[in-house]
Coordinates of C-alpha atoms in Angstrom, one line a residue:
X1 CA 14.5 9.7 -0.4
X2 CA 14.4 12.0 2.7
X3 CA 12.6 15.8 2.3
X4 CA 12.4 17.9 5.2
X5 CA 9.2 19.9 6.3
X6 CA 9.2 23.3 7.2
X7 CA 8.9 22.5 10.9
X8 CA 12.4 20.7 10.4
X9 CA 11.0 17.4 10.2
X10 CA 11.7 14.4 8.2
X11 CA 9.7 12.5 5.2
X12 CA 10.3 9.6 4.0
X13 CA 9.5 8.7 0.6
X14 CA 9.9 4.9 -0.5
X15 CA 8.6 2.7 -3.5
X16 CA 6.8 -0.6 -2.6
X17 CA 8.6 -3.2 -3.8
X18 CA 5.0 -5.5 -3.8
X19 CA 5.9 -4.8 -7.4
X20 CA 9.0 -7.3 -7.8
X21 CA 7.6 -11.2 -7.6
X22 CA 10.3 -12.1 -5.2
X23 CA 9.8 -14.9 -2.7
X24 CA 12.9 -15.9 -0.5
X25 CA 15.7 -13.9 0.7
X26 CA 17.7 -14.4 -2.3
X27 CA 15.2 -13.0 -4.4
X28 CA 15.0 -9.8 -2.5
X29 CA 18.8 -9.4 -2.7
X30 CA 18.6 -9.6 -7.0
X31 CA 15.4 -7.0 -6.7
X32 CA 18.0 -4.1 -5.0
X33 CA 20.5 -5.0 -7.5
X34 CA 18.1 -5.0 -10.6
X35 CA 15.4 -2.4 -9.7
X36 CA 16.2 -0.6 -6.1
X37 CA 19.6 0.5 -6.9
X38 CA 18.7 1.3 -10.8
X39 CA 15.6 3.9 -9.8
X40 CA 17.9 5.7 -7.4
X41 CA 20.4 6.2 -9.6
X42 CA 18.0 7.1 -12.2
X43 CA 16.2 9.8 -9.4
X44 CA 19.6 11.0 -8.9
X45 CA 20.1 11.0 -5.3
X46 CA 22.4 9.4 -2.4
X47 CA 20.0 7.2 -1.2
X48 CA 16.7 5.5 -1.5
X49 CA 13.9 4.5 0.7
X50 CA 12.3 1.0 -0.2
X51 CA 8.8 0.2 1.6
X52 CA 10.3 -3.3 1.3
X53 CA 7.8 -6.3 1.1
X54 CA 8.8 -9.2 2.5
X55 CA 6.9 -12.2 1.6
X56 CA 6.6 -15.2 4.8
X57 CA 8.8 -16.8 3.0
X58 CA 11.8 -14.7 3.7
X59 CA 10.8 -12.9 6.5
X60 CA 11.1 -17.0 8.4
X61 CA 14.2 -16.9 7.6
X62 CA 15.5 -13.1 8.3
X63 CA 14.0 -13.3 11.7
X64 CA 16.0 -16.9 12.6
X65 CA 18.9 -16.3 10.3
X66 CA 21.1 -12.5 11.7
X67 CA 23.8 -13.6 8.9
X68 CA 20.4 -13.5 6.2
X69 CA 19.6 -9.8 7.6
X70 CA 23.3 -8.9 7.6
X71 CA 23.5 -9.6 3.5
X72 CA 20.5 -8.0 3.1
X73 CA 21.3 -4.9 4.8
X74 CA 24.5 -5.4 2.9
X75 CA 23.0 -5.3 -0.2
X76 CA 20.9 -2.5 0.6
X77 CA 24.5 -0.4 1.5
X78 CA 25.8 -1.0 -1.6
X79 CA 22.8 0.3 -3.7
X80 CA 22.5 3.4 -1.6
X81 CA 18.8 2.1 0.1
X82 CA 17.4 1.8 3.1
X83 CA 14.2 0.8 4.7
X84 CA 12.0 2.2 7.3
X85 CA 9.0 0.9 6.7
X86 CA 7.7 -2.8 5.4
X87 CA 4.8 -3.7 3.2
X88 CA 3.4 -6.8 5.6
X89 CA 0.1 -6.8 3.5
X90 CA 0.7 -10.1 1.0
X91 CA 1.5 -13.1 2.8
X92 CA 2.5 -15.5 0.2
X93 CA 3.1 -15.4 -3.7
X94 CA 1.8 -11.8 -4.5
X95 CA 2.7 -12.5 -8.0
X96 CA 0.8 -15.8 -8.8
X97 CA -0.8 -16.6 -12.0
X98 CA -4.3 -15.8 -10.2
X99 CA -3.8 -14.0 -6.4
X100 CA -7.5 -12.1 -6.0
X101 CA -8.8 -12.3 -2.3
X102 CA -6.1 -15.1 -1.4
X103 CA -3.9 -11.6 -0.8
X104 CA -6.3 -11.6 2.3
X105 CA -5.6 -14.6 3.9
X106 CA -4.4 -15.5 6.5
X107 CA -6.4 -12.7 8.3
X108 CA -6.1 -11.4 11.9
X109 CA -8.3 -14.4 12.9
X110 CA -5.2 -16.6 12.9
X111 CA -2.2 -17.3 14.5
X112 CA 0.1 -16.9 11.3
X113 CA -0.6 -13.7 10.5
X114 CA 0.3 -12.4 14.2
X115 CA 3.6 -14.4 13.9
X116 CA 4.2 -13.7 10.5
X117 CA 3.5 -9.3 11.4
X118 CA 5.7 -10.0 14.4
X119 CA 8.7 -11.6 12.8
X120 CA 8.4 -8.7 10.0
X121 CA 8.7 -6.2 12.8
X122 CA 11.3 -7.9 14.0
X123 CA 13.7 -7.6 10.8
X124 CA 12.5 -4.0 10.4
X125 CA 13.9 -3.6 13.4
X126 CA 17.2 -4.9 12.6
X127 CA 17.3 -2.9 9.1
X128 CA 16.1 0.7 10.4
X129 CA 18.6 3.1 9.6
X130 CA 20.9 4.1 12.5
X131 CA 19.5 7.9 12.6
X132 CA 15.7 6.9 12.5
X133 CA 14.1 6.3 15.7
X134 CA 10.7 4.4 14.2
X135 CA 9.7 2.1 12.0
X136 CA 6.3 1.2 10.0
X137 CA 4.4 -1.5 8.5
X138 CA 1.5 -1.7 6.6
X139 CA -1.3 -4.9 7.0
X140 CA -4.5 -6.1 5.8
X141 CA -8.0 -4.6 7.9
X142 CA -8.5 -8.0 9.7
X143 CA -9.7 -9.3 7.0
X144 CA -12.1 -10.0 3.7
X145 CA -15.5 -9.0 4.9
X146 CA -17.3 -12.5 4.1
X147 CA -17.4 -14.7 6.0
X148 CA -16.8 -12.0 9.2
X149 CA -19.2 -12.4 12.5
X150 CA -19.2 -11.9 16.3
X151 CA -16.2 -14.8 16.8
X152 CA -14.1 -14.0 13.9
X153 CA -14.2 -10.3 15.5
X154 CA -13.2 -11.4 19.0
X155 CA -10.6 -13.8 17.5
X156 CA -9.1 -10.5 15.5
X157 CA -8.9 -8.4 18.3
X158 CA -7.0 -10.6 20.7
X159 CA -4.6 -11.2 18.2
X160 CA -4.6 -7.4 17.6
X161 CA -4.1 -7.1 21.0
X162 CA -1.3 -9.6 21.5
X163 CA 0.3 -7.7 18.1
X164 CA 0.2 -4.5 20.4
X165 CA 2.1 -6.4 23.3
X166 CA 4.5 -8.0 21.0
X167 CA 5.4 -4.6 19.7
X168 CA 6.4 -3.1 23.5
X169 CA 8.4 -6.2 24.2
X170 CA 10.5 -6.0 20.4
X171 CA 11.1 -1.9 21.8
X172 CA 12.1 -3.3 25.1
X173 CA 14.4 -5.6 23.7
X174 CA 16.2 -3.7 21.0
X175 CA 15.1 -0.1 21.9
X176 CA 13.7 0.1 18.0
X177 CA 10.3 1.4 18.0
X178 CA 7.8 -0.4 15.0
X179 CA 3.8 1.0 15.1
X180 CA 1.8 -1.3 12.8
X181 CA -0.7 0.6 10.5
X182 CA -4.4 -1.1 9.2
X183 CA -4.8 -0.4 5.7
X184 CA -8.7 0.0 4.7
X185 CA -9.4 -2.0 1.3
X186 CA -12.9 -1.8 -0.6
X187 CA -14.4 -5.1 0.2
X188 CA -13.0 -5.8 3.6
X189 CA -13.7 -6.2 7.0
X190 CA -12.7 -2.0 7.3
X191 CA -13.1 -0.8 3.8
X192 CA -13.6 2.7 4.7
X193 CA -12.0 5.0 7.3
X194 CA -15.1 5.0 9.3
X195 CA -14.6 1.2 9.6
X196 CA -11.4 1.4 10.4
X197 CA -11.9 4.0 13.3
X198 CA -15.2 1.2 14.5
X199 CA -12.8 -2.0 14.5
X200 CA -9.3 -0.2 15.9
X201 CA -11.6 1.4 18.9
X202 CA -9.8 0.7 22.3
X203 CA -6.6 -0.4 20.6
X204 CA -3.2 0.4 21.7
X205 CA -2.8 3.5 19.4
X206 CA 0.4 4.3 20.5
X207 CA 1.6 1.2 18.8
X208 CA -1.2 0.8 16.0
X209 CA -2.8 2.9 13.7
X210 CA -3.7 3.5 10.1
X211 CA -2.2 3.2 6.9
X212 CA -4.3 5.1 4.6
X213 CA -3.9 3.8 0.7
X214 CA -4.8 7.0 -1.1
X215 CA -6.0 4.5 -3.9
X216 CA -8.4 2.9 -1.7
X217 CA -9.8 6.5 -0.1
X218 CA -11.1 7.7 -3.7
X219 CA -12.0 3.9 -4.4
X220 CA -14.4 4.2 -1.7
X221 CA -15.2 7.9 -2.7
X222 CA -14.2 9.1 0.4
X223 CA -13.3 12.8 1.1
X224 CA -9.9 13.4 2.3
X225 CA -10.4 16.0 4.9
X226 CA -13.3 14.5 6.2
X227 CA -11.6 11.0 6.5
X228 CA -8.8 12.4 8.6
X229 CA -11.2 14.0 11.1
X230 CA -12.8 11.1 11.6
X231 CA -9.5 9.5 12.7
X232 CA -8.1 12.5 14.5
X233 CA -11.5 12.4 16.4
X234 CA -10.6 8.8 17.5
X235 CA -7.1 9.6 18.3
X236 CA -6.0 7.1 16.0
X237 CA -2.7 8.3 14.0
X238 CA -1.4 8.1 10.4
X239 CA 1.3 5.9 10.5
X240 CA 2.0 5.8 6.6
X241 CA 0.2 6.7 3.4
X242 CA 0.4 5.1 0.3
X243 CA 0.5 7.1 -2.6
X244 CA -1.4 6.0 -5.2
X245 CA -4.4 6.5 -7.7
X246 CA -7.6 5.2 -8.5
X247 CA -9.5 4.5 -12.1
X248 CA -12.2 7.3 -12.7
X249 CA -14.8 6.8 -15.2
X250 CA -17.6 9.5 -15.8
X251 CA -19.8 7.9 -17.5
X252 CA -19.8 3.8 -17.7
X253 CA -22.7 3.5 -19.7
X254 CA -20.6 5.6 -22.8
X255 CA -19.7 2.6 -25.1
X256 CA -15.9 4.3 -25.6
X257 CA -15.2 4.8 -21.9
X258 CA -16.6 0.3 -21.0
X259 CA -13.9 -0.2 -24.2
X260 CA -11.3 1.1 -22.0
X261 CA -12.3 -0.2 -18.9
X262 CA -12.1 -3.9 -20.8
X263 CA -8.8 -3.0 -21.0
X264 CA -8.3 -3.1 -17.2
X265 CA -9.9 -6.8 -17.2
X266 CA -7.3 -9.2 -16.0
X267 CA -6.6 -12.5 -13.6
X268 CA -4.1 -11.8 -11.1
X269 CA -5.3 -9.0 -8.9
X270 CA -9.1 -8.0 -7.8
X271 CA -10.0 -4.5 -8.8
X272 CA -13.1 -3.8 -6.7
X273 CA -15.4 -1.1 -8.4
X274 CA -17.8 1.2 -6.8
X275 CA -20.6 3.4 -8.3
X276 CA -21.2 6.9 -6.9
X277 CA -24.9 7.2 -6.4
X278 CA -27.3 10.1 -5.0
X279 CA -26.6 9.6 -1.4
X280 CA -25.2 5.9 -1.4
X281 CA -22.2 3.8 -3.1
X282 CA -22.7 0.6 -4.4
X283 CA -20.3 -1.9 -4.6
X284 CA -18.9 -5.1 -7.0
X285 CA -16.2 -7.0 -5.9
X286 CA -14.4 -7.3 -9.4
X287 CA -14.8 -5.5 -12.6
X288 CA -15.8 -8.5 -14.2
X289 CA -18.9 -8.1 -11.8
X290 CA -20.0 -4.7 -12.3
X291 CA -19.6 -4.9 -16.0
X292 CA -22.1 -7.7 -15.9
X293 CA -19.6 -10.5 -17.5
X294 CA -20.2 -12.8 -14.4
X295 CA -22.7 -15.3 -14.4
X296 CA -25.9 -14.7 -11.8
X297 CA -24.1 -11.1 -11.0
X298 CA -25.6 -8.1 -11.8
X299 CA -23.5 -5.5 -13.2
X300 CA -23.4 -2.1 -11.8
X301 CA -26.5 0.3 -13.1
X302 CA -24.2 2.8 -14.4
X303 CA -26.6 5.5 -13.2
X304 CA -23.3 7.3 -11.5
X305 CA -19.4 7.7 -12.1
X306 CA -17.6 4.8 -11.3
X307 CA -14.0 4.4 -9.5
X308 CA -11.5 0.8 -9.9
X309 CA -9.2 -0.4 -7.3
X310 CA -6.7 -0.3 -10.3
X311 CA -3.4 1.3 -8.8
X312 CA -3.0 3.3 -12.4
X313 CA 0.5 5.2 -12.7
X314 CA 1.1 8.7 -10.9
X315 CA 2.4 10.4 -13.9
X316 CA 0.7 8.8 -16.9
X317 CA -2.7 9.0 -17.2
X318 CA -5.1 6.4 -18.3
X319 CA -6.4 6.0 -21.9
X320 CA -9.8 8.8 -22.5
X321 CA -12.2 9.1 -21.2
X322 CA -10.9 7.3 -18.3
X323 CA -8.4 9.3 -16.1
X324 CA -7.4 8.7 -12.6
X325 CA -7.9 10.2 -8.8
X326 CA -5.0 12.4 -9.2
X327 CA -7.0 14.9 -8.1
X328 CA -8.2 13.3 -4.8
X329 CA -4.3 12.1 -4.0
X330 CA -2.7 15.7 -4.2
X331 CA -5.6 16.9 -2.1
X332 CA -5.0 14.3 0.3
X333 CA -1.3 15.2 -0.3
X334 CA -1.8 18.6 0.7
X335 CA -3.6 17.9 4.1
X336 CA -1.3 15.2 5.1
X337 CA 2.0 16.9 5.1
X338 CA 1.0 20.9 3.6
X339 CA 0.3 21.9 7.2
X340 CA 2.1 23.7 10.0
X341 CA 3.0 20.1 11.1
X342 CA 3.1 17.1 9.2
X343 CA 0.4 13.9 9.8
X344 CA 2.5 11.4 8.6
X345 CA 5.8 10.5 8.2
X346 CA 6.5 7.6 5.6
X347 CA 5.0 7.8 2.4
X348 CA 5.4 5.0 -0.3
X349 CA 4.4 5.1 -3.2
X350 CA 2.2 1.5 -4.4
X351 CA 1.7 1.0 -7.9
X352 CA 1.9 -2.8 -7.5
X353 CA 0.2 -3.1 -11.2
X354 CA 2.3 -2.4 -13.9
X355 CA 2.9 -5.8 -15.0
X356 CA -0.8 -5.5 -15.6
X357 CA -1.4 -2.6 -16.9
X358 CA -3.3 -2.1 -20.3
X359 CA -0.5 -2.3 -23.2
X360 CA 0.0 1.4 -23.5
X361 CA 0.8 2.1 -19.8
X362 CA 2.8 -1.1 -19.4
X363 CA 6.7 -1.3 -19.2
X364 CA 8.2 -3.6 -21.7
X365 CA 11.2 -4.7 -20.2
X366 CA 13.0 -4.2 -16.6
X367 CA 14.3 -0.3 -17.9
X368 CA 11.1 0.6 -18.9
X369 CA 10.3 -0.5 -14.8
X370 CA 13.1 1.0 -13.4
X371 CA 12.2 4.4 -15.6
X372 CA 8.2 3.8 -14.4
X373 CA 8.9 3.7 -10.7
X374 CA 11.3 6.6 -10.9
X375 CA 8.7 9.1 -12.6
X376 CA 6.3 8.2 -10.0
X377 CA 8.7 9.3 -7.4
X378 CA 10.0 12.1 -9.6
X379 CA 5.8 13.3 -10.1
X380 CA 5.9 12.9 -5.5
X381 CA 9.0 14.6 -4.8
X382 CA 8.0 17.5 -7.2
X383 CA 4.9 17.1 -5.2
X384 CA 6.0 17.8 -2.1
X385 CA 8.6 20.9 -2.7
X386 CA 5.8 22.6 -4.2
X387 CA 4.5 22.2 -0.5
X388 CA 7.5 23.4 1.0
X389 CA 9.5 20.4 1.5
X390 CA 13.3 20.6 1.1
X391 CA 14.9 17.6 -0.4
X392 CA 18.1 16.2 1.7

């Protein structure tokens, strides 16, 4: 979905397809035909943007296969979709029975995570639309935080380094420009925009820059405006946004409100918690661990409102008293691309969760999906016209 910005610019708006468990090139293939093609026509528009994830699976063979890319970009004709911009975040099998902080590994400290970001760019490369001149893909912020010290650093950044040279040999090549974008995550290496900004210092920015998860900025209780100084000051670009919301909860110590967050309790994916104190945040890596139901952890003092790395749906809100960060992502919504000049480009929305979801926020059946993702975009696109943007 394409909108164009007062200063006759384009956005791109795209649905992460993290959501769809697919693994190998096949799979992908059956996700346009079941999901991709079904939102758009449900949106009702010409064509759809997909911020396509492509597991290491599939992406090994897209990148050695050009027949593989050619029925993928196939099947993306035929369902009116296109891709500029790749989720390169998850590595493996996003969708297995229990995923929590393997989603982080391999890290930026190893070899397979530079080929595997390479060979993504690569493909993107090969799927961009003809009338698009750049691509984007998300990753991971080097890495989980623990263990992280002096080596592991060094060991990131030449591989950062090498991701930057990689990137100005695949435009050399094929004259298709890809910029990689570090996405800050509670609990990692760069959890916070000011982390980011500390670890991406001397980087090739023309080539790298941030991703910011608009999930992850109110996780972290981080003010919009003041997070995008802090990476205009360090010249350090937007490459894409992902738009999505937090968990909110006022009060956790109200008996009603920890009912409902129980609900949110579940084995697949980590939902990192933080607790908004005087002039600090404190942190649990789970929500098992700040509601104290982990063995030798301490749960979270309650003595602030708390916010969940739970990627809750755009449109629906959560069940009271709980409600979600709306409020921070149309805020951040309004800075990003409500200016003179837009700050980013690609913007996908990332609610990964639904097949997680608490029972009355969860789609039943693949329709129920389909008619999920394409409120969320429906909710963005109304979004952005009322900022000015004119849908193509």
């Amino acid at each position: 979905m394409r909108l164009r910005h007062p200063d006759g610019s384009v956005l791109h708006v795209s649905y992460g397809t993290n959501v769809h468990p697919a693994q190998d090139v096949d799979g992908l293939v059956d996700q346009l035909r079941r999901f991709g093609g079904p939102v758009r026509r449900r949106l009702g528009v010409d064509r759809l943007g997909l911020g396509l994830w492509l597991p290491a699976e599939a992406t090994r063979r897209l990148a050695a296969d050009p027949a593989a890319v050619g029925l993928l970009r196939k099947a993306l004709d035929h369902e009116g979709l296109e891709v500029v911009t790749v989720n390169a975040f998850p590595y493996g099998n996003f969708h297995a029975p229990v995923v929590k902080k393997a989603v982080y590994r391999p890290d930026w400290t190893e070899d397979a995570r530079l080929e595997y970001t390479l060979d993504c760019a690569q493909v993107l490369g090969e799927l961009l639309p003809d009338d698009v001149t750049r691509g984007s893909i998300s990753t991971l912020p080097l890495g989980w935080r623990e263990p992280w010290d002096a080596d592991r650093a060094a060991a990131a950044r030449d591989r950062v380094d090498r991701l930057a040279e990689g990137l100005g040999e695949l435009e050399d090549r094929t004259g298709r420009t890809v910029r990689v974008a570090f996405e800050p995550e509670p609990g990692c290496v760069a959890e916070t925009t000011s982390g980011l900004v500390e670890h991406l210092d001397g980087v090739d920015t023309e080539r790298l820059g941030a991703c910011l998860d608009l999930c992850h900025l109110a996780t972290e209780f981080e003010d919009p405006a003041a997070a995008l100084a802090q990476l205009h000051g360090a010249g350090v670009d937007v490459v894409k946004t992902q738009v999505s919301a937090a968990l909110h909860c006022d009060d956790p110590t109200d008996p009603e409100a920890l009912a409902a967050l129980e609900e949110f309790v579940e084995a697949r994916f980590l939902h990192q918690v933080r607790e908004q104190q005087e002039a600090s945040v404190d942190r649990r890596d789970d929500l098992p661990d700040a509601l104290g139901r982990v063995a030798g952890s301490a749960g979270l003092p309650g003595d602030g409102p708390w916010r969940v790395h739970v990627h809750v749906p755009l449109h629906a809100d959560p069940r009271p008293p709980l409600r979600s960060t709306r409020e921070v992502l149309t805020d951040a919504l309004g800075l990003l691309v409500g200016g003179a000049h837009p700050l980013v480009e690609h913007l996908e929305t990332e609610t990964y969760t639904w097949s997680v979801l608490p029972a009355h926020l969860r789609p039943r059946d693949d329709d129920g999906l389909v008619a999920g993702i394409a409120a969320e975009l429906d909710w963005t696109r109304a979004q952005l016209v009322d900022r000015g943007m004119e849908v193509l």
